[in-house]
């Protein structure tokens, strides 16, 4: 819902005096790094909290500062506020109606209740608050990540009806889709019903297509799915139109680690190593994903350019060797991966020696002698 619709007709235009008073009453630590809204630099047409996750909420009353972050309060909550939050969490809806009807409530107040309703999966409360004027701002929908799984889709449907767009970023090009790769039902719903674009996400300066041209789309979701070994998620994203040329999903699959989940490391290196059965299953998933990507047109010898001045293995086979995955390295070599290429950590043989794994060194040595990539390149040239 648009911000103007949430506030129009409910409150008179506030003046400079009240805004100045509100600024002066805020604690000193609030102003750290917030020079754009220091007293004297205020903008009467942009009434926002300005220093929290929900800084695009309209600032109407002094008490609205209690909802700066959605979690932390400046003041102690009143009994009225506690009853409201309890009703948003557990019901009943009659209590919610009584609190919101007792006097005009600001968008920030209603939004706080909406966050609670979303997180616990209270669909009726979320629906009611949105109808009463609770705004959907930049980071509102992100709270669905904490919603009970069986309630995520109903909550998402309520947000969609009231104007939420899953292709809108929340903070610094962060989108919801790449965060739900491991949640297949919700991922499927976002792609097939909510209109989520599989090519949205963070775009770094290292993103190029095969021809070395910068891309306009992101490969964040596809790369996370490839890194985590989620084959079904890969199919969902590719079938929805995910562009493999926007990034390096084959590199992500080849260089993944079993400790990663949703693109982030889980556990600690000091924890016990996974069992051979778990490791075998993980390797099989990664190989299946690499096979799918090559079938969809990814070049097995695609080069990844240096990322922000940092070294990278640069080629899928070097990623697999660096990750000490003998199975993935051997599979890529058999598919025609070039072992004469050199990445940020050196050529294949040097990286294999760095792993101090005799079996890895043997696999690379045999691959160099076989030179399968020469045959594959010749077959490709004949086919063209």
Short mmCIF file of C-alpha atoms in Angstrom, two decimals:
data_model
loop_
_atom_site.label_atom_id
_atom_site.label_comp_id
_atom_site.label_asym_id
_atom_site.label_seq_id
_atom_site.Cartn_x
_atom_site.Cartn_y
_atom_site.Cartn_z
CA UNK A 1 0.00 0.00 0.00
CA UNK A 2 1.35 3.42 -0.88
CA UNK A 3 2.57 5.55 1.99
CA UNK A 4 0.26 8.41 1.08
CA UNK A 5 -2.79 6.14 1.25
CA UNK A 6 -1.83 4.99 4.72
CA UNK A 7 -1.80 8.50 6.17
CA UNK A 8 -4.04 10.70 4.03
CA UNK A 9 -7.08 12.10 5.80
CA UNK A 10 -6.07 10.79 9.23
CA UNK A 11 -3.65 13.42 10.48
CA UNK A 12 -3.09 17.13 9.83
CA UNK A 13 0.17 18.34 8.28
CA UNK A 14 2.74 18.63 11.06
CA UNK A 15 4.73 21.83 11.48
CA UNK A 16 8.41 22.59 11.92
CA UNK A 17 8.04 23.30 15.64
CA UNK A 18 6.74 19.83 16.53
CA UNK A 19 9.33 18.11 14.36
CA UNK A 20 12.11 20.13 16.00
CA UNK A 21 10.73 19.16 19.41
CA UNK A 22 10.74 15.48 18.47
CA UNK A 23 14.33 15.66 17.26
CA UNK A 24 15.49 17.32 20.47
CA UNK A 25 13.84 14.65 22.64
CA UNK A 26 15.62 11.75 20.94
CA UNK A 27 18.68 10.34 22.77
CA UNK A 28 22.12 11.60 21.63
CA UNK A 29 23.31 8.21 20.31
CA UNK A 30 20.59 8.32 17.67
CA UNK A 31 22.47 11.01 15.74
CA UNK A 32 25.66 9.00 15.28
CA UNK A 33 26.22 8.88 11.52
CA UNK A 34 22.84 10.51 10.77
CA UNK A 35 23.88 14.03 9.82
CA UNK A 36 21.33 14.17 7.01
CA UNK A 37 18.49 14.57 9.52
CA UNK A 38 20.16 16.68 12.19
CA UNK A 39 18.11 19.60 13.51
CA UNK A 40 18.23 22.32 10.90
CA UNK A 41 18.45 19.86 7.99
CA UNK A 42 14.93 18.48 8.36
CA UNK A 43 12.59 18.03 5.42
CA UNK A 44 8.92 18.68 6.28
CA UNK A 45 7.82 16.61 3.27
CA UNK A 46 9.71 13.48 4.36
CA UNK A 47 8.54 12.49 7.80
CA UNK A 48 10.42 9.28 8.50
CA UNK A 49 12.09 7.65 11.45
CA UNK A 50 15.37 7.85 9.59
CA UNK A 51 17.59 5.60 11.68
CA UNK A 52 16.37 2.04 11.65
CA UNK A 53 15.38 -0.90 9.54
CA UNK A 54 11.99 0.72 9.03
CA UNK A 55 13.21 4.25 8.37
CA UNK A 56 10.65 4.73 5.60
CA UNK A 57 7.73 4.69 8.03
CA UNK A 58 6.00 8.07 8.37
CA UNK A 59 6.72 9.88 11.63
CA UNK A 60 3.44 11.23 13.04
CA UNK A 61 3.58 11.17 16.83
CA UNK A 62 6.45 11.29 19.30
CA UNK A 63 5.64 7.74 20.41
CA UNK A 64 6.37 6.51 16.89
CA UNK A 65 10.06 6.51 17.78
CA UNK A 66 9.26 3.31 19.71
CA UNK A 67 9.01 1.51 16.38
CA UNK A 68 12.30 2.57 14.84
CA UNK A 69 13.72 -0.94 14.51
CA UNK A 70 10.64 -3.09 14.96
CA UNK A 71 12.22 -4.69 18.05
CA UNK A 72 13.78 -2.09 20.36
CA UNK A 73 11.81 0.60 22.19
CA UNK A 74 12.94 3.97 23.44
CA UNK A 75 10.17 4.13 26.06
CA UNK A 76 8.40 1.55 28.23
CA UNK A 77 5.28 0.25 26.44
CA UNK A 78 1.90 1.25 27.79
CA UNK A 79 -0.73 -1.28 28.86
CA UNK A 80 -2.65 -0.35 25.73
CA UNK A 81 0.36 -1.15 23.58
CA UNK A 82 0.98 -4.46 25.33
CA UNK A 83 -2.63 -5.50 24.82
CA UNK A 84 -2.34 -4.57 21.16
CA UNK A 85 0.82 -6.62 20.67
CA UNK A 86 -0.68 -9.59 22.49
CA UNK A 87 -3.75 -9.47 20.25
CA UNK A 88 -1.57 -9.30 17.14
CA UNK A 89 0.29 -12.35 18.35
CA UNK A 90 -2.43 -14.55 19.84
CA UNK A 91 -5.76 -12.81 19.24
CA UNK A 92 -8.60 -12.40 19.72
CA UNK A 93 -9.45 -10.14 16.81
CA UNK A 94 -12.01 -8.31 18.97
CA UNK A 95 -9.21 -6.99 21.21
CA UNK A 96 -7.32 -5.83 18.16
CA UNK A 97 -10.39 -4.01 16.89
CA UNK A 98 -10.99 -2.39 20.27
CA UNK A 99 -7.43 -1.06 20.57
CA UNK A 100 -7.24 0.29 17.03
CA UNK A 101 -10.70 1.89 17.27
CA UNK A 102 -10.19 3.57 20.65
CA UNK A 103 -8.39 6.48 18.97
CA UNK A 104 -6.62 7.24 15.66
CA UNK A 105 -3.53 5.05 15.33
CA UNK A 106 -0.45 6.04 13.38
CA UNK A 107 0.95 3.96 10.52
CA UNK A 108 4.05 3.19 12.62
CA UNK A 109 1.89 1.82 15.45
CA UNK A 110 -0.14 -0.36 13.08
CA UNK A 111 3.01 -1.49 11.31
CA UNK A 112 4.51 -2.74 14.57
CA UNK A 113 1.48 -4.96 15.03
CA UNK A 114 1.74 -6.12 11.43
CA UNK A 115 5.32 -7.27 12.00
CA UNK A 116 4.22 -9.33 15.00
CA UNK A 117 1.32 -10.87 13.06
CA UNK A 118 3.60 -11.77 10.15
CA UNK A 119 6.23 -13.38 12.35
CA UNK A 120 3.77 -15.62 14.21
CA UNK A 121 1.66 -16.31 11.11
CA UNK A 122 -1.53 -14.65 12.36
CA UNK A 123 -3.20 -14.22 8.97
CA UNK A 124 -6.42 -12.65 10.29
CA UNK A 125 -4.55 -10.03 12.31
CA UNK A 126 -2.29 -9.18 9.37
CA UNK A 127 -5.31 -8.83 7.08
CA UNK A 128 -7.12 -6.58 9.56
CA UNK A 129 -4.13 -4.31 10.18
CA UNK A 130 -3.47 -3.85 6.47
CA UNK A 131 -7.11 -2.91 5.97
CA UNK A 132 -6.81 -0.39 8.82
CA UNK A 133 -3.88 1.33 7.09
CA UNK A 134 -0.73 -0.48 8.20
CA UNK A 135 1.82 0.32 5.47
CA UNK A 136 4.00 -2.19 3.68
CA UNK A 137 7.40 -0.53 3.68
CA UNK A 138 10.82 -1.58 2.46
CA UNK A 139 11.61 -4.30 5.01
CA UNK A 140 8.11 -5.40 6.04
CA UNK A 141 7.92 -8.55 3.94
CA UNK A 142 11.34 -9.73 5.09
CA UNK A 143 9.72 -10.77 8.38
CA UNK A 144 8.08 -13.64 6.51
CA UNK A 145 11.42 -15.45 6.89
CA UNK A 146 10.45 -15.99 10.56
CA UNK A 147 6.86 -17.02 9.82
CA UNK A 148 6.02 -20.68 10.54
CA UNK A 149 6.47 -22.57 7.24
CA UNK A 150 2.82 -23.60 6.97
CA UNK A 151 1.75 -19.95 7.27
CA UNK A 152 4.24 -18.33 4.89
CA UNK A 153 2.15 -18.67 1.75
CA UNK A 154 -1.11 -17.40 3.37
CA UNK A 155 0.79 -14.42 4.80
CA UNK A 156 2.40 -13.80 1.42
CA UNK A 157 -0.99 -13.83 -0.28
CA UNK A 158 -2.32 -11.22 2.15
CA UNK A 159 0.69 -8.99 1.50
CA UNK A 160 0.31 -9.39 -2.27
CA UNK A 161 -3.33 -8.29 -2.15
CA UNK A 162 -2.26 -5.11 -0.36
CA UNK A 163 0.44 -4.10 -2.80
CA UNK A 164 3.59 -6.00 -1.89
CA UNK A 165 5.96 -6.63 -4.78
CA UNK A 166 8.52 -9.42 -4.20
CA UNK A 167 10.80 -7.78 -6.78
CA UNK A 168 11.32 -4.72 -4.59
CA UNK A 169 14.59 -4.66 -2.61
CA UNK A 170 14.64 -4.09 1.12
CA UNK A 171 18.15 -3.05 2.19
CA UNK A 172 20.99 -2.36 -0.26
CA UNK A 173 19.81 -4.62 -3.08
CA UNK A 174 18.71 -7.44 -0.77
CA UNK A 175 15.73 -9.40 -2.05
CA UNK A 176 13.55 -12.07 -0.49
CA UNK A 177 13.88 -14.70 -3.23
CA UNK A 178 17.58 -15.57 -2.71
CA UNK A 179 16.89 -16.05 1.01
CA UNK A 180 14.31 -18.83 0.56
CA UNK A 181 16.22 -21.21 -1.72
CA UNK A 182 16.05 -23.97 0.89
CA UNK A 183 12.27 -23.51 1.33
CA UNK A 184 10.94 -25.22 -1.79
CA UNK A 185 7.15 -24.70 -1.26
CA UNK A 186 7.56 -20.97 -0.64
CA UNK A 187 10.15 -20.65 -3.42
CA UNK A 188 7.74 -22.32 -5.85
CA UNK A 189 4.92 -20.02 -4.75
CA UNK A 190 7.06 -16.90 -5.17
CA UNK A 191 8.05 -17.91 -8.70
CA UNK A 192 4.73 -19.26 -9.96
CA UNK A 193 2.14 -17.12 -8.15
CA UNK A 194 3.77 -14.01 -6.71
CA UNK A 195 5.65 -13.04 -9.87
CA UNK A 196 9.14 -13.11 -8.36
CA UNK A 197 11.88 -12.54 -10.92
CA UNK A 198 14.56 -15.27 -10.69
CA UNK A 199 17.12 -12.78 -12.02
CA UNK A 200 16.85 -10.30 -9.16
CA UNK A 201 19.46 -10.06 -6.44
CA UNK A 202 22.81 -8.49 -5.77
CA UNK A 203 24.88 -7.60 -8.82
CA UNK A 204 28.60 -7.27 -8.21
CA UNK A 205 31.23 -5.73 -10.49
CA UNK A 206 32.49 -9.26 -11.28
CA UNK A 207 29.29 -10.21 -13.12
CA UNK A 208 29.89 -10.74 -16.82
CA UNK A 209 28.37 -12.91 -19.52
CA UNK A 210 30.30 -15.28 -21.80
CA UNK A 211 31.30 -12.42 -24.08
CA UNK A 212 32.74 -10.31 -21.27
CA UNK A 213 29.82 -7.87 -21.27
CA UNK A 214 28.33 -6.66 -18.03
CA UNK A 215 24.89 -8.08 -17.28
CA UNK A 216 21.83 -6.27 -16.01
CA UNK A 217 20.54 -9.24 -14.02
CA UNK A 218 21.67 -11.17 -10.99
CA UNK A 219 22.54 -14.84 -10.54
CA UNK A 220 22.37 -14.75 -6.75
CA UNK A 221 19.47 -17.19 -6.39
CA UNK A 222 20.86 -19.64 -8.93
CA UNK A 223 24.33 -19.52 -7.40
CA UNK A 224 22.98 -20.12 -3.90
CA UNK A 225 20.93 -23.10 -5.08
CA UNK A 226 23.99 -24.48 -6.89
CA UNK A 227 26.18 -23.95 -3.83
CA UNK A 228 23.72 -25.71 -1.53
CA UNK A 229 23.07 -28.68 -3.80
CA UNK A 230 19.34 -28.01 -4.23
CA UNK A 231 18.59 -29.66 -7.56
CA UNK A 232 14.84 -29.07 -7.40
CA UNK A 233 15.39 -25.40 -6.61
CA UNK A 234 17.70 -25.21 -9.63
CA UNK A 235 14.97 -26.65 -11.85
CA UNK A 236 12.40 -24.20 -10.44
CA UNK A 237 14.66 -21.20 -11.06
CA UNK A 238 15.76 -22.27 -14.54
CA UNK A 239 12.20 -23.10 -15.60
CA UNK A 240 11.12 -19.66 -14.35
CA UNK A 241 13.70 -17.99 -16.60
CA UNK A 242 16.85 -17.68 -14.49
CA UNK A 243 19.69 -16.55 -16.77
CA UNK A 244 22.80 -18.71 -16.37
CA UNK A 245 24.86 -15.98 -18.06
CA UNK A 246 24.31 -13.54 -15.18
CA UNK A 247 26.89 -15.19 -12.96
CA UNK A 248 28.84 -18.34 -12.24
CA UNK A 249 26.54 -21.09 -10.96
CA UNK A 250 28.85 -23.85 -12.24
CA UNK A 251 31.70 -22.38 -10.21
CA UNK A 252 29.41 -22.27 -7.16
CA UNK A 253 28.48 -25.94 -7.56
CA UNK A 254 32.05 -27.05 -8.24
CA UNK A 255 33.59 -25.18 -5.33
CA UNK A 256 30.85 -25.68 -2.75
CA UNK A 257 31.47 -27.02 0.73
CA UNK A 258 29.19 -29.33 2.65
CA UNK A 259 29.17 -26.81 5.51
CA UNK A 260 27.33 -24.23 3.40
CA UNK A 261 23.59 -23.63 3.45
CA UNK A 262 21.68 -20.89 1.61
CA UNK A 263 25.00 -19.45 0.50
CA UNK A 264 26.34 -19.10 4.03
CA UNK A 265 28.65 -21.32 6.05
CA UNK A 266 26.89 -23.41 8.67
CA UNK A 267 28.69 -25.07 11.56
CA UNK A 268 32.40 -24.66 12.22
CA UNK A 269 35.49 -26.27 10.75
CA UNK A 270 36.29 -27.65 14.21
CA UNK A 271 33.08 -29.70 14.23
CA UNK A 272 33.27 -33.43 13.37
CA UNK A 273 33.48 -34.16 9.66
CA UNK A 274 30.30 -35.44 7.97
CA UNK A 275 29.95 -39.20 7.68
CA UNK A 276 31.04 -40.87 4.41
CA UNK A 277 27.38 -41.46 3.53
CA UNK A 278 26.48 -37.79 3.98
CA UNK A 279 29.56 -36.68 2.05
CA UNK A 280 28.75 -39.10 -0.80
CA UNK A 281 25.17 -37.85 -1.04
CA UNK A 282 26.37 -34.24 -1.11
CA UNK A 283 28.88 -34.96 -3.90
CA UNK A 284 26.22 -36.73 -5.96
CA UNK A 285 23.91 -33.72 -5.67
CA UNK A 286 26.64 -31.31 -6.73
CA UNK A 287 27.53 -33.45 -9.76
CA UNK A 288 23.85 -33.63 -10.74
CA UNK A 289 23.65 -29.83 -10.56
CA UNK A 290 26.81 -29.38 -12.63
CA UNK A 291 25.41 -31.80 -15.22
CA UNK A 292 22.16 -29.81 -15.37
CA UNK A 293 24.01 -26.52 -15.85
CA UNK A 294 26.17 -27.91 -18.65
CA UNK A 295 23.04 -29.29 -20.33
CA UNK A 296 21.53 -25.79 -20.11
CA UNK A 297 24.53 -24.28 -21.86
CA UNK A 298 27.10 -23.29 -19.25
CA UNK A 299 30.65 -23.49 -20.61
CA UNK A 300 32.63 -26.03 -18.60
CA UNK A 301 35.72 -23.83 -19.03
CA UNK A 302 34.02 -20.51 -18.26
CA UNK A 303 36.41 -18.03 -16.70
CA UNK A 304 35.46 -16.04 -13.64
CA UNK A 305 37.22 -12.71 -13.49
CA UNK A 306 38.88 -11.37 -10.37
CA UNK A 307 36.34 -10.28 -7.77
CA UNK A 308 37.07 -6.82 -6.34
CA UNK A 309 40.82 -7.41 -6.45
CA UNK A 310 40.60 -10.76 -4.67
CA UNK A 311 42.01 -13.97 -6.09
CA UNK A 312 39.61 -16.70 -7.21
CA UNK A 313 40.29 -20.13 -8.72
CA UNK A 314 38.63 -18.69 -11.87
CA UNK A 315 37.59 -22.00 -13.50
CA UNK A 316 35.12 -24.69 -12.35
CA UNK A 317 37.69 -27.49 -12.32
CA UNK A 318 40.08 -25.37 -10.27
CA UNK A 319 37.22 -24.58 -7.88
CA UNK A 320 36.64 -28.31 -7.38
CA UNK A 321 40.34 -29.00 -6.81
CA UNK A 322 40.61 -26.08 -4.36
CA UNK A 323 37.53 -27.42 -2.52
CA UNK A 324 39.34 -30.79 -2.31
CA UNK A 325 36.45 -32.58 -3.99
CA UNK A 326 37.98 -35.51 -5.84
CA UNK A 327 34.60 -36.63 -7.19
CA UNK A 328 33.70 -33.26 -8.71
CA UNK A 329 37.20 -32.67 -10.06
CA UNK A 330 37.26 -36.10 -11.70
CA UNK A 331 33.79 -35.61 -13.18
CA UNK A 332 34.70 -32.22 -14.65
CA UNK A 333 37.93 -33.62 -16.10
CA UNK A 334 35.98 -36.44 -17.75
CA UNK A 335 33.59 -33.89 -19.25
CA UNK A 336 36.46 -32.01 -20.88
CA UNK A 337 37.62 -29.44 -18.33
CA UNK A 338 40.87 -27.82 -19.44
CA UNK A 339 43.70 -28.50 -17.00
CA UNK A 340 46.13 -26.11 -18.69
CA UNK A 341 44.28 -23.01 -17.50
CA UNK A 342 45.68 -20.87 -14.69
CA UNK A 343 43.56 -19.14 -12.07
CA UNK A 344 44.25 -16.93 -9.11
CA UNK A 345 45.87 -19.75 -7.16
CA UNK A 346 47.88 -21.12 -10.05
CA UNK A 347 47.37 -24.01 -12.50
CA UNK A 348 45.62 -27.26 -11.67
CA UNK A 349 48.74 -29.20 -10.71
CA UNK A 350 49.95 -26.55 -8.27
CA UNK A 351 46.55 -26.36 -6.58
CA UNK A 352 46.37 -30.15 -6.34
CA UNK A 353 49.76 -30.22 -4.64
CA UNK A 354 48.60 -27.55 -2.20
CA UNK A 355 45.79 -29.86 -1.06
CA UNK A 356 48.43 -32.41 0.04
CA UNK A 357 46.08 -35.14 -1.07
CA UNK A 358 47.87 -37.84 -3.09
CA UNK A 359 44.60 -39.04 -4.61
CA UNK A 360 43.76 -35.53 -5.86
CA UNK A 361 47.25 -35.17 -7.31
CA UNK A 362 46.87 -38.52 -9.09
CA UNK A 363 43.50 -37.52 -10.59
CA UNK A 364 44.94 -34.27 -11.95
CA UNK A 365 48.08 -35.95 -13.30
CA UNK A 366 46.02 -38.56 -15.14
CA UNK A 367 43.74 -35.85 -16.50
CA UNK A 368 46.67 -33.84 -17.83
CA UNK A 369 48.06 -36.91 -19.59
CA UNK A 370 44.67 -37.82 -21.09
CA UNK A 371 44.06 -34.25 -22.38
CA UNK A 372 40.35 -34.92 -22.84
CA UNK A 373 39.64 -31.23 -23.35
CA UNK A 374 41.49 -31.32 -26.68
CA UNK A 375 39.16 -34.02 -27.96
CA UNK A 376 36.10 -32.21 -26.59
CA UNK A 377 37.16 -28.95 -28.24
CA UNK A 378 37.67 -30.75 -31.56
CA UNK A 379 34.23 -32.37 -31.34
CA UNK A 380 32.69 -29.00 -30.52
CA UNK A 381 34.40 -27.35 -33.50
CA UNK A 382 33.13 -30.08 -35.84
CA UNK A 383 29.62 -29.68 -34.46
CA UNK A 384 29.69 -25.95 -35.15
#
